[in-house]
mmCIF file of N, CA and C in Angstrom:
data_model
loop_
_atom_site.group_PDB
_atom_site.id
_atom_site.type_symbol
_atom_site.label_atom_id
_atom_site.label_comp_id
_atom_site.label_asym_id
_atom_site.label_seq_id
_atom_site.Cartn_x
_atom_site.Cartn_y
_atom_site.Cartn_z
ATOM 1 N N GLU A 1 0.847 -1.179 0.000
ATOM 2 C CA GLU A 1 0.000 0.000 0.000
ATOM 3 C C GLU A 1 0.887 1.235 0.000
ATOM 4 N N LYS A 2 0.587 2.160 -0.892
ATOM 5 C CA LYS A 2 1.413 3.343 -1.067
ATOM 6 C C LYS A 2 0.779 4.534 -0.365
ATOM 7 N N GLU A 3 1.607 5.321 0.328
ATOM 8 C CA GLU A 3 1.146 6.546 0.961
ATOM 9 C C GLU A 3 1.735 7.717 0.217
ATOM 10 N N TRP A 4 0.977 8.815 0.161
ATOM 11 C CA TRP A 4 1.419 10.009 -0.542
ATOM 12 C C TRP A 4 1.769 11.075 0.469
ATOM 13 N N SER A 5 2.873 11.767 0.250
ATOM 14 C CA SER A 5 3.197 12.922 1.083
ATOM 15 C C SER A 5 3.346 14.128 0.173
ATOM 16 N N PHE A 6 3.068 15.272 0.715
ATOM 17 C CA PHE A 6 3.099 16.505 -0.046
ATOM 18 C C PHE A 6 4.142 17.427 0.555
ATOM 19 N N VAL A 7 5.034 17.941 -0.269
ATOM 20 C CA VAL A 7 6.061 18.861 0.191
ATOM 21 C C VAL A 7 5.866 20.178 -0.548
ATOM 22 N N VAL A 8 5.734 21.268 0.200
ATOM 23 C CA VAL A 8 5.390 22.550 -0.379
ATOM 24 C C VAL A 8 6.317 23.636 0.155
ATOM 25 N N ALA A 9 6.639 24.606 -0.691
ATOM 26 C CA ALA A 9 7.469 25.738 -0.272
ATOM 27 C C ALA A 9 6.574 26.878 0.197
ATOM 28 N N ILE A 10 6.120 26.814 1.431
ATOM 29 C CA ILE A 10 5.289 27.887 1.956
ATOM 30 C C ILE A 10 5.763 28.277 3.353
ATOM 31 N N LYS A 11 5.604 27.399 4.314
ATOM 32 C CA LYS A 11 5.956 27.653 5.702
ATOM 33 C C LYS A 11 6.597 26.400 6.260
ATOM 34 N N THR A 12 7.191 26.505 7.433
ATOM 35 C CA THR A 12 7.783 25.320 8.042
ATOM 36 C C THR A 12 6.827 24.786 9.094
ATOM 37 N N LYS A 13 6.127 23.719 8.764
ATOM 38 C CA LYS A 13 5.265 23.024 9.701
ATOM 39 C C LYS A 13 4.751 21.744 9.055
ATOM 40 N N VAL A 14 4.227 20.853 9.866
ATOM 41 C CA VAL A 14 3.664 19.604 9.380
ATOM 42 C C VAL A 14 2.234 19.540 9.870
ATOM 43 N N LYS A 15 1.329 19.104 9.005
ATOM 44 C CA LYS A 15 -0.070 18.938 9.381
ATOM 45 C C LYS A 15 -0.509 17.528 9.043
ATOM 46 N N ARG A 16 -1.388 16.978 9.836
ATOM 47 C CA ARG A 16 -2.008 15.706 9.532
ATOM 48 C C ARG A 16 -3.398 15.993 9.007
ATOM 49 N N LEU A 17 -3.694 15.468 7.846
ATOM 50 C CA LEU A 17 -4.984 15.705 7.214
ATOM 51 C C LEU A 17 -6.014 14.688 7.684
ATOM 52 N N ALA A 18 -7.258 14.992 7.406
ATOM 53 C CA ALA A 18 -8.351 14.097 7.769
ATOM 54 C C ALA A 18 -8.158 12.714 7.160
ATOM 55 N N ALA A 19 -7.567 12.646 5.975
ATOM 56 C CA ALA A 19 -7.354 11.366 5.299
ATOM 57 C C ALA A 19 -6.188 10.594 5.910
ATOM 58 N N GLY A 20 -5.485 11.182 6.888
ATOM 59 C CA GLY A 20 -4.385 10.490 7.542
ATOM 60 C C GLY A 20 -3.036 10.750 6.901
ATOM 61 N N ASN A 21 -3.002 11.491 5.802
ATOM 62 C CA ASN A 21 -1.735 11.813 5.151
ATOM 63 C C ASN A 21 -1.136 13.061 5.781
ATOM 64 N N GLU A 22 0.174 13.217 5.662
ATOM 65 C CA GLU A 22 0.838 14.421 6.140
ATOM 66 C C GLU A 22 1.332 15.214 4.955
ATOM 67 N N TYR A 23 1.357 16.507 5.078
ATOM 68 C CA TYR A 23 2.081 17.304 4.119
ATOM 69 C C TYR A 23 2.996 18.227 4.897
ATOM 70 N N ILE A 24 4.159 18.464 4.358
ATOM 71 C CA ILE A 24 5.215 19.186 5.054
ATOM 72 C C ILE A 24 5.433 20.513 4.362
ATOM 73 N N TYR A 25 5.456 21.580 5.126
ATOM 74 C CA TYR A 25 5.791 22.894 4.600
ATOM 75 C C TYR A 25 7.232 23.190 4.975
ATOM 76 N N THR A 26 8.003 23.611 4.044
ATOM 77 C CA THR A 26 9.362 24.030 4.345
ATOM 78 C C THR A 26 9.798 25.080 3.352
ATOM 79 N N ASP A 27 10.601 26.023 3.789
ATOM 80 C CA ASP A 27 11.059 27.087 2.906
ATOM 81 C C ASP A 27 12.080 26.602 1.893
ATOM 82 N N GLU A 28 12.689 25.451 2.120
ATOM 83 C CA GLU A 28 13.792 25.013 1.272
ATOM 84 C C GLU A 28 13.399 23.959 0.243
ATOM 85 N N MET A 29 12.346 23.217 0.466
ATOM 86 C CA MET A 29 11.961 22.154 -0.470
ATOM 87 C C MET A 29 10.926 22.706 -1.435
ATOM 88 N N ARG A 30 11.079 22.409 -2.726
ATOM 89 C CA ARG A 30 10.207 23.008 -3.731
ATOM 90 C C ARG A 30 9.555 21.960 -4.614
ATOM 91 N N ARG A 31 9.209 20.836 -4.084
ATOM 92 C CA ARG A 31 8.537 19.828 -4.899
ATOM 93 C C ARG A 31 7.261 19.397 -4.195
ATOM 94 N N ALA A 32 6.295 18.991 -4.973
ATOM 95 C CA ALA A 32 5.013 18.585 -4.429
ATOM 96 C C ALA A 32 4.446 17.485 -5.310
ATOM 97 N N GLU A 33 3.738 16.577 -4.698
ATOM 98 C CA GLU A 33 3.074 15.502 -5.439
ATOM 99 C C GLU A 33 2.046 16.128 -6.368
ATOM 100 N N ARG A 34 2.109 15.780 -7.639
ATOM 101 C CA ARG A 34 1.213 16.353 -8.642
ATOM 102 C C ARG A 34 0.139 15.349 -9.021
ATOM 103 N N LEU A 35 -1.029 15.873 -9.271
ATOM 104 C CA LEU A 35 -2.142 15.072 -9.757
ATOM 105 C C LEU A 35 -2.354 15.446 -11.212
ATOM 106 N N LYS A 36 -2.142 14.475 -12.106
ATOM 107 C CA LYS A 36 -2.359 14.726 -13.535
ATOM 108 C C LYS A 36 -3.850 14.603 -13.799
ATOM 109 N N GLU A 37 -4.482 15.752 -13.867
ATOM 110 C CA GLU A 37 -5.922 15.810 -14.039
ATOM 111 C C GLU A 37 -6.265 17.155 -14.658
ATOM 112 N N GLN A 38 -7.207 17.137 -15.568
ATOM 113 C CA GLN A 38 -7.624 18.374 -16.218
ATOM 114 C C GLN A 38 -8.775 18.998 -15.439
ATOM 115 N N ASN A 39 -8.596 20.261 -15.051
ATOM 116 C CA ASN A 39 -9.639 21.033 -14.384
ATOM 117 C C ASN A 39 -9.776 22.369 -15.099
ATOM 118 N N GLU A 40 -11.002 22.869 -15.180
ATOM 119 C CA GLU A 40 -11.209 24.186 -15.782
ATOM 120 C C GLU A 40 -10.657 25.258 -14.865
ATOM 121 N N ILE A 41 -10.101 26.309 -15.483
ATOM 122 C CA ILE A 41 -9.559 27.436 -14.734
ATOM 123 C C ILE A 41 -9.999 28.723 -15.410
ATOM 124 N N ASP A 42 -10.532 29.631 -14.612
ATOM 125 C CA ASP A 42 -10.757 30.995 -15.072
ATOM 126 C C ASP A 42 -9.625 31.822 -14.489
ATOM 127 N N MET A 43 -8.935 32.541 -15.346
ATOM 128 C CA MET A 43 -7.728 33.252 -14.958
ATOM 129 C C MET A 43 -7.894 34.729 -15.268
ATOM 130 N N THR A 44 -7.476 35.574 -14.343
ATOM 131 C CA THR A 44 -7.443 37.011 -14.553
ATOM 132 C C THR A 44 -6.007 37.466 -14.390
ATOM 133 N N VAL A 45 -5.500 38.195 -15.361
ATOM 134 C CA VAL A 45 -4.145 38.729 -15.284
ATOM 135 C C VAL A 45 -4.171 39.959 -14.398
ATOM 136 N N CYS A 46 -3.253 40.021 -13.450
ATOM 137 C CA CYS A 46 -3.144 41.181 -12.538
ATOM 138 C C CYS A 46 -2.197 42.197 -13.171
ATOM 139 N N GLY A 47 -2.679 42.939 -14.144
ATOM 140 C CA GLY A 47 -1.871 43.903 -14.897
ATOM 141 C C GLY A 47 -2.064 43.632 -16.381
ATOM 142 N N ASN A 48 -1.615 44.530 -17.238
ATOM 143 C CA ASN A 48 -1.780 44.368 -18.681
ATOM 144 C C ASN A 48 -0.711 43.445 -19.253
ATOM 145 N N VAL A 49 -1.137 42.424 -19.957
ATOM 146 C CA VAL A 49 -0.241 41.493 -20.632
ATOM 147 C C VAL A 49 -0.772 41.309 -22.047
ATOM 148 N N ASN A 50 0.045 41.678 -23.024
ATOM 149 C CA ASN A 50 -0.349 41.554 -24.427
ATOM 150 C C ASN A 50 -1.716 42.174 -24.660
ATOM 151 N N LYS A 51 -2.620 41.444 -25.273
ATOM 152 C CA LYS A 51 -3.940 41.982 -25.600
ATOM 153 C C LYS A 51 -4.962 41.745 -24.489
ATOM 154 N N TYR A 52 -4.531 41.162 -23.363
ATOM 155 C CA TYR A 52 -5.459 40.859 -22.277
ATOM 156 C C TYR A 52 -5.306 41.871 -21.152
ATOM 157 N N PRO A 53 -6.191 42.862 -21.085
ATOM 158 C CA PRO A 53 -6.077 43.881 -20.043
ATOM 159 C C PRO A 53 -6.454 43.323 -18.672
ATOM 160 N N LYS A 54 -6.045 44.034 -17.656
ATOM 161 C CA LYS A 54 -6.378 43.676 -16.285
ATOM 162 C C LYS A 54 -7.886 43.486 -16.157
ATOM 163 N N ALA A 55 -8.275 42.475 -15.423
ATOM 164 C CA ALA A 55 -9.668 42.151 -15.100
ATOM 165 C C ALA A 55 -10.400 41.370 -16.193
ATOM 166 N N GLU A 56 -9.813 41.118 -17.357
ATOM 167 C CA GLU A 56 -10.463 40.283 -18.353
ATOM 168 C C GLU A 56 -10.248 38.812 -17.986
ATOM 169 N N VAL A 57 -11.312 38.034 -17.984
ATOM 170 C CA VAL A 57 -11.235 36.624 -17.602
ATOM 171 C C VAL A 57 -10.841 35.796 -18.822
ATOM 172 N N ILE A 58 -9.866 34.934 -18.641
ATOM 173 C CA ILE A 58 -9.394 34.046 -19.703
ATOM 174 C C ILE A 58 -9.686 32.618 -19.260
ATOM 175 N N HIS A 59 -10.353 31.848 -20.115
ATOM 176 C CA HIS A 59 -10.708 30.467 -19.777
ATOM 177 C C HIS A 59 -9.591 29.533 -20.239
ATOM 178 N N ASN A 60 -9.116 28.682 -19.326
ATOM 179 C CA ASN A 60 -8.029 27.735 -19.581
ATOM 180 C C ASN A 60 -8.360 26.419 -18.901
ATOM 181 N N PHE A 61 -7.377 25.519 -18.894
ATOM 182 C CA PHE A 61 -7.501 24.314 -18.085
ATOM 183 C C PHE A 61 -6.130 23.903 -17.573
ATOM 184 N N SER A 62 -6.151 23.184 -16.457
ATOM 185 C CA SER A 62 -4.896 22.689 -15.890
ATOM 186 C C SER A 62 -4.589 21.319 -16.485
ATOM 187 N N LYS A 63 -3.306 21.027 -16.610
ATOM 188 C CA LYS A 63 -2.870 19.695 -17.036
ATOM 189 C C LYS A 63 -2.478 18.870 -15.831
ATOM 190 N N ASP A 64 -1.991 19.540 -14.786
ATOM 191 C CA ASP A 64 -1.760 18.893 -13.501
ATOM 192 C C ASP A 64 -1.825 19.952 -12.415
ATOM 193 N N ILE A 65 -1.953 19.473 -11.168
ATOM 194 C CA ILE A 65 -2.104 20.395 -10.054
ATOM 195 C C ILE A 65 -1.466 19.788 -8.816
ATOM 196 N N SER A 66 -0.938 20.647 -7.959
ATOM 197 C CA SER A 66 -0.393 20.239 -6.663
ATOM 198 C C SER A 66 -0.763 21.310 -5.657
ATOM 199 N N VAL A 67 -0.373 21.119 -4.402
ATOM 200 C CA VAL A 67 -0.668 22.127 -3.394
ATOM 201 C C VAL A 67 0.201 23.370 -3.564
ATOM 202 N N SER A 68 1.245 23.284 -4.395
ATOM 203 C CA SER A 68 2.125 24.436 -4.576
ATOM 204 C C SER A 68 1.941 25.144 -5.915
ATOM 205 N N GLY A 69 1.205 24.535 -6.855
ATOM 206 C CA GLY A 69 1.023 25.177 -8.146
ATOM 207 C C GLY A 69 0.330 24.280 -9.145
ATOM 208 N N ALA A 70 0.319 24.729 -10.399
ATOM 209 C CA ALA A 70 -0.359 23.985 -11.459
ATOM 210 C C ALA A 70 0.325 24.232 -12.793
ATOM 211 N N LYS A 71 0.175 23.259 -13.684
ATOM 212 C CA LYS A 71 0.568 23.461 -15.078
ATOM 213 C C LYS A 71 -0.710 23.803 -15.826
ATOM 214 N N ILE A 72 -0.705 24.972 -16.447
ATOM 215 C CA ILE A 72 -1.886 25.481 -17.126
ATOM 216 C C ILE A 72 -1.624 25.544 -18.623
ATOM 217 N N GLN A 73 -2.604 25.092 -19.408
ATOM 218 C CA GLN A 73 -2.501 25.231 -20.856
ATOM 219 C C GLN A 73 -3.400 26.389 -21.267
ATOM 220 N N SER A 74 -2.838 27.301 -22.074
ATOM 221 C CA SER A 74 -3.539 28.535 -22.390
ATOM 222 C C SER A 74 -3.179 29.035 -23.788
ATOM 223 N N PRO A 75 -4.103 29.731 -24.440
ATOM 224 C CA PRO A 75 -3.786 30.366 -25.722
ATOM 225 C C PRO A 75 -3.070 31.707 -25.529
ATOM 226 N N VAL A 76 -2.841 32.090 -24.292
ATOM 227 C CA VAL A 76 -2.258 33.387 -23.967
ATOM 228 C C VAL A 76 -0.776 33.252 -23.636
ATOM 229 N N PHE A 77 0.059 34.077 -24.258
ATOM 230 C CA PHE A 77 1.472 34.150 -23.904
ATOM 231 C C PHE A 77 1.570 34.922 -22.594
ATOM 232 N N LEU A 78 2.046 34.262 -21.540
ATOM 233 C CA LEU A 78 2.160 34.868 -20.219
ATOM 234 C C LEU A 78 3.636 34.957 -19.838
ATOM 235 N N PRO A 79 4.199 36.142 -19.849
ATOM 236 C CA PRO A 79 5.610 36.266 -19.496
ATOM 237 C C PRO A 79 5.888 35.743 -18.081
ATOM 238 N N VAL A 80 7.095 35.229 -17.871
ATOM 239 C CA VAL A 80 7.510 34.781 -16.539
ATOM 240 C C VAL A 80 7.340 35.945 -15.571
ATOM 241 N N ASN A 81 6.903 35.634 -14.366
ATOM 242 C CA ASN A 81 6.632 36.562 -13.254
ATOM 243 C C ASN A 81 5.299 37.295 -13.379
ATOM 244 N N THR A 82 4.477 36.964 -14.384
ATOM 245 C CA THR A 82 3.135 37.548 -14.472
ATOM 246 C C THR A 82 2.314 37.063 -13.286
ATOM 247 N N LEU A 83 1.629 37.987 -12.621
ATOM 248 C CA LEU A 83 0.754 37.634 -11.504
ATOM 249 C C LEU A 83 -0.653 37.368 -12.022
ATOM 250 N N LEU A 84 -1.279 36.318 -11.486
ATOM 251 C CA LEU A 84 -2.598 35.878 -11.931
ATOM 252 C C LEU A 84 -3.511 35.654 -10.743
ATOM 253 N N LYS A 85 -4.794 35.794 -10.966
ATOM 254 C CA LYS A 85 -5.797 35.333 -10.016
ATOM 255 C C LYS A 85 -6.488 34.154 -10.680
ATOM 256 N N LEU A 86 -6.509 33.016 -10.001
ATOM 257 C CA LEU A 86 -7.032 31.780 -10.576
ATOM 258 C C LEU A 86 -8.270 31.310 -9.822
ATOM 259 N N HIS A 87 -9.277 30.895 -10.578
ATOM 260 C CA HIS A 87 -10.442 30.197 -10.031
ATOM 261 C C HIS A 87 -10.372 28.793 -10.630
ATOM 262 N N ILE A 88 -10.040 27.815 -9.797
ATOM 263 C CA ILE A 88 -9.839 26.435 -10.253
ATOM 264 C C ILE A 88 -11.073 25.625 -9.868
ATOM 265 N N TYR A 89 -11.709 25.026 -10.863
ATOM 266 C CA TYR A 89 -12.928 24.245 -10.655
ATOM 267 C C TYR A 89 -12.554 22.773 -10.493
ATOM 268 N N LEU A 90 -12.590 22.283 -9.264
ATOM 269 C CA LEU A 90 -12.287 20.872 -8.994
ATOM 270 C C LEU A 90 -13.556 20.080 -9.304
ATOM 271 N N GLU A 91 -13.609 19.558 -10.508
ATOM 272 C CA GLU A 91 -14.847 18.988 -11.031
ATOM 273 C C GLU A 91 -15.354 17.805 -10.229
ATOM 274 N N ASN A 92 -14.447 16.946 -9.776
ATOM 275 C CA ASN A 92 -14.901 15.757 -9.053
ATOM 276 C C ASN A 92 -15.453 16.087 -7.669
ATOM 277 N N LEU A 93 -15.103 17.242 -7.125
ATOM 278 C CA LEU A 93 -15.670 17.685 -5.846
ATOM 279 C C LEU A 93 -16.723 18.761 -6.034
ATOM 280 N N ARG A 94 -16.808 19.280 -7.253
ATOM 281 C CA ARG A 94 -17.708 20.387 -7.556
ATOM 282 C C ARG A 94 -17.465 21.565 -6.625
ATOM 283 N N GLN A 95 -16.177 21.871 -6.451
ATOM 284 C CA GLN A 95 -15.764 23.000 -5.630
ATOM 285 C C GLN A 95 -14.845 23.901 -6.433
ATOM 286 N N ILE A 96 -14.754 25.145 -6.006
ATOM 287 C CA ILE A 96 -13.870 26.114 -6.637
ATOM 288 C C ILE A 96 -12.820 26.554 -5.628
ATOM 289 N N ILE A 97 -11.572 26.582 -6.077
ATOM 290 C CA ILE A 97 -10.483 27.112 -5.269
ATOM 291 C C ILE A 97 -10.035 28.405 -5.934
ATOM 292 N N THR A 98 -9.924 29.462 -5.161
ATOM 293 C CA THR A 98 -9.433 30.741 -5.669
ATOM 294 C C THR A 98 -8.088 31.025 -5.028
ATOM 295 N N VAL A 99 -7.096 31.348 -5.868
ATOM 296 C CA VAL A 99 -5.737 31.576 -5.371
ATOM 297 C C VAL A 99 -4.994 32.481 -6.346
ATOM 298 N N LYS A 100 -4.041 33.225 -5.837
ATOM 299 C CA LYS A 100 -3.160 34.001 -6.717
ATOM 300 C C LYS A 100 -1.982 33.120 -7.096
ATOM 301 N N GLY A 101 -1.438 33.381 -8.280
ATOM 302 C CA GLY A 101 -0.301 32.606 -8.756
ATOM 303 C C GLY A 101 0.661 33.476 -9.530
ATOM 304 N N LYS A 102 1.865 32.949 -9.707
ATOM 305 C CA LYS A 102 2.904 33.647 -10.458
ATOM 306 C C LYS A 102 3.472 32.687 -11.489
ATOM 307 N N VAL A 103 3.571 33.137 -12.740
ATOM 308 C CA VAL A 103 4.121 32.307 -13.814
ATOM 309 C C VAL A 103 5.614 32.120 -13.559
ATOM 310 N N LYS A 104 6.036 30.852 -13.471
ATOM 311 C CA LYS A 104 7.443 30.530 -13.218
ATOM 312 C C LYS A 104 8.165 30.103 -14.491
ATOM 313 N N TRP A 105 7.437 29.541 -15.454
ATOM 314 C CA TRP A 105 8.016 29.148 -16.741
ATOM 315 C C TRP A 105 6.904 29.082 -17.775
ATOM 316 N N LEU A 106 7.312 29.171 -19.040
ATOM 317 C CA LEU A 106 6.366 29.122 -20.155
ATOM 318 C C LEU A 106 6.995 28.352 -21.302
ATOM 319 N N LYS A 107 6.198 27.503 -21.937
ATOM 320 C CA LYS A 107 6.686 26.690 -23.054
ATOM 321 C C LYS A 107 5.645 26.724 -24.172
ATOM 322 N N THR A 108 6.104 26.937 -25.402
ATOM 323 C CA THR A 108 5.209 26.906 -26.556
ATOM 324 C C THR A 108 4.853 25.458 -26.858
ATOM 325 N N VAL A 109 3.552 25.186 -26.982
ATOM 326 C CA VAL A 109 3.068 23.844 -27.301
ATOM 327 C C VAL A 109 2.770 23.733 -28.787
ATOM 328 N N PHE A 110 2.175 24.793 -29.342
ATOM 329 C CA PHE A 110 1.780 24.752 -30.748
ATOM 330 C C PHE A 110 1.942 26.122 -31.393
ATOM 331 N N ASP A 111 2.947 26.281 -32.201
ATOM 332 C CA ASP A 111 3.107 27.398 -33.139
ATOM 333 C C ASP A 111 2.678 28.771 -32.608
ATOM 334 N N ASN A 112 3.131 29.117 -31.426
ATOM 335 C CA ASN A 112 2.803 30.400 -30.795
ATOM 336 C C ASN A 112 1.303 30.661 -30.664
ATOM 337 N N GLU A 113 0.520 29.587 -30.595
ATOM 338 C CA GLU A 113 -0.927 29.712 -30.408
ATOM 339 C C GLU A 113 -1.408 29.015 -29.148
ATOM 340 N N LEU A 114 -0.564 28.148 -28.572
ATOM 341 C CA LEU A 114 -0.930 27.409 -27.369
ATOM 342 C C LEU A 114 0.311 27.250 -26.509
ATOM 343 N N TYR A 115 0.148 27.490 -25.202
ATOM 344 C CA TYR A 115 1.288 27.490 -24.285
ATOM 345 C C TYR A 115 0.984 26.671 -23.041
ATOM 346 N N ASP A 116 2.030 26.055 -22.484
ATOM 347 C CA ASP A 116 1.988 25.479 -21.149
ATOM 348 C C ASP A 116 2.712 26.446 -20.234
ATOM 349 N N ALA A 117 2.108 26.740 -19.088
ATOM 350 C CA ALA A 117 2.721 27.649 -18.114
ATOM 351 C C ALA A 117 2.765 26.965 -16.756
ATOM 352 N N GLY A 118 3.915 27.042 -16.109
ATOM 353 C CA GLY A 118 4.041 26.579 -14.734
ATOM 354 C C GLY A 118 3.705 27.738 -13.819
ATOM 355 N N VAL A 119 2.668 27.575 -13.006
ATOM 356 C CA VAL A 119 2.209 28.646 -12.124
ATOM 357 C C VAL A 119 2.376 28.202 -10.675
ATOM 358 N N GLU A 120 3.113 28.996 -9.925
ATOM 359 C CA GLU A 120 3.306 28.740 -8.498
ATOM 360 C C GLU A 120 2.270 29.544 -7.727
ATOM 361 N N PHE A 121 1.579 28.890 -6.771
ATOM 362 C CA PHE A 121 0.601 29.596 -5.962
ATOM 363 C C PHE A 121 1.324 30.556 -5.022
ATOM 364 N N VAL A 122 0.767 31.752 -4.864
ATOM 365 C CA VAL A 122 1.370 32.794 -4.037
ATOM 366 C C VAL A 122 0.515 33.007 -2.789
ATOM 367 N N ASN A 123 1.115 32.791 -1.640
ATOM 368 C CA ASN A 123 0.454 32.985 -0.340
ATOM 369 C C ASN A 123 -0.915 32.311 -0.245
ATOM 370 N N PRO A 124 -0.982 31.012 -0.559
ATOM 371 C CA PRO A 124 -2.283 30.341 -0.435
ATOM 372 C C PRO A 124 -2.682 30.231 1.039
ATOM 373 N N SER A 125 -3.953 30.264 1.297
ATOM 374 C CA SER A 125 -4.431 30.121 2.679
ATOM 375 C C SER A 125 -4.238 28.673 3.125
ATOM 376 N N ASP A 126 -4.145 28.479 4.435
ATOM 377 C CA ASP A 126 -4.049 27.117 4.972
ATOM 378 C C ASP A 126 -5.278 26.306 4.595
ATOM 379 N N GLU A 127 -6.449 26.948 4.596
ATOM 380 C CA GLU A 127 -7.690 26.265 4.240
ATOM 381 C C GLU A 127 -7.658 25.781 2.791
ATOM 382 N N MET A 128 -7.202 26.642 1.869
ATOM 383 C CA MET A 128 -7.116 26.262 0.459
ATOM 384 C C MET A 128 -6.117 25.133 0.275
ATOM 385 N N THR A 129 -4.969 25.226 0.942
ATOM 386 C CA THR A 129 -3.938 24.201 0.810
ATOM 387 C C THR A 129 -4.440 22.867 1.336
ATOM 388 N N GLU A 130 -5.118 22.891 2.461
ATOM 389 C CA GLU A 130 -5.638 21.643 3.036
ATOM 390 C C GLU A 130 -6.727 21.045 2.146
ATOM 391 N N LYS A 131 -7.613 21.890 1.617
ATOM 392 C CA LYS A 131 -8.673 21.415 0.721
ATOM 393 C C LYS A 131 -8.065 20.753 -0.524
ATOM 394 N N LEU A 132 -7.051 21.394 -1.086
ATOM 395 C CA LEU A 132 -6.407 20.860 -2.287
ATOM 396 C C LEU A 132 -5.626 19.584 -1.979
ATOM 397 N N ALA A 133 -4.930 19.550 -0.847
ATOM 398 C CA ALA A 133 -4.192 18.347 -0.448
ATOM 399 C C ALA A 133 -5.141 17.168 -0.250
ATOM 400 N N ASN A 134 -6.269 17.416 0.401
ATOM 401 C CA ASN A 134 -7.265 16.356 0.595
ATOM 402 C C ASN A 134 -7.821 15.881 -0.748
ATOM 403 N N TYR A 135 -8.080 16.811 -1.659
ATOM 404 C CA TYR A 135 -8.601 16.468 -2.974
ATOM 405 C C TYR A 135 -7.603 15.602 -3.747
ATOM 406 N N ILE A 136 -6.345 16.000 -3.751
ATOM 407 C CA ILE A 136 -5.309 15.240 -4.468
ATOM 408 C C ILE A 136 -5.178 13.848 -3.875
ATOM 409 N N SER A 137 -5.163 13.762 -2.560
ATOM 410 C CA SER A 137 -5.072 12.466 -1.890
ATOM 411 C C SER A 137 -6.261 11.573 -2.240
ATOM 412 N N LEU A 138 -7.464 12.133 -2.198
ATOM 413 C CA LEU A 138 -8.679 11.388 -2.541
ATOM 414 C C LEU A 138 -8.617 10.878 -3.971
ATOM 415 N N GLN A 139 -8.243 11.741 -4.914
ATOM 416 C CA GLN A 139 -8.178 11.346 -6.317
ATOM 417 C C GLN A 139 -7.135 10.250 -6.543
ATOM 418 N N LYS A 140 -5.976 10.376 -5.911
ATOM 419 C CA LYS A 140 -4.934 9.351 -6.055
ATOM 420 C C LYS A 140 -5.411 8.023 -5.474
ATOM 421 N N ASN A 141 -6.067 8.073 -4.310
ATOM 422 C CA ASN A 141 -6.574 6.841 -3.694
ATOM 423 C C ASN A 141 -7.654 6.196 -4.562
ATOM 424 N N LEU A 142 -8.537 7.000 -5.132
ATOM 425 C CA LEU A 142 -9.568 6.460 -6.024
ATOM 426 C C LEU A 142 -8.948 5.845 -7.272
ATOM 427 N N HIS A 143 -7.941 6.519 -7.815
ATOM 428 C CA HIS A 143 -7.251 5.992 -9.005
ATOM 429 C C HIS A 143 -6.604 4.635 -8.700
ATOM 430 N N MET A 144 -5.949 4.543 -7.530
ATOM 431 C CA MET A 144 -5.311 3.261 -7.160
ATOM 432 C C MET A 144 -6.353 2.190 -6.942
ATOM 433 N N LEU A 145 -7.489 2.553 -6.329
ATOM 434 C CA LEU A 145 -8.554 1.597 -6.062
ATOM 435 C C LEU A 145 -9.133 1.030 -7.356
ATOM 436 N N TYR A 146 -9.376 1.898 -8.348
ATOM 437 C CA TYR A 146 -9.982 1.457 -9.583
ATOM 438 C C TYR A 146 -8.990 0.904 -10.610
ATOM 439 N N SER A 147 -7.706 1.090 -10.378
ATOM 440 C CA SER A 147 -6.728 0.553 -11.316
ATOM 441 C C SER A 147 -6.247 -0.843 -10.945
ATOM 442 N N VAL A 148 -6.743 -1.356 -9.841
ATOM 443 C CA VAL A 148 -6.339 -2.713 -9.390
ATOM 444 C C VAL A 148 -7.212 -3.751 -10.019
#
């Protein structure tokens, strides 16, 4: 039986979740267990970027997600360090997580018309982090249960 742990670069502390898993916050570790799952995301750029002015909502989707960030696929070129406000729709829970993020990297997927962006969550609340950690743990456990 496999257990999942989550390591996030936010704060230094350990929490035990309702599901019995632990996730560790530390300022020095920058990796987190990722869930490869597509979720809808409504994104607002915090400032003017290309043709997308501040406050315009851009519809995208995530390719994977963790408690520390997400890989987002978008038709928008987002320069590194662009600040975003994200509304992430966790479809299997029918819940929305709202968090600010910062673009850490960008890669062209298709001929300057489609991009993958690595977005790191900025100052997520403990409640949001715990909700997302529980969701990732639940999805991984369900995947293992149904793949046997």
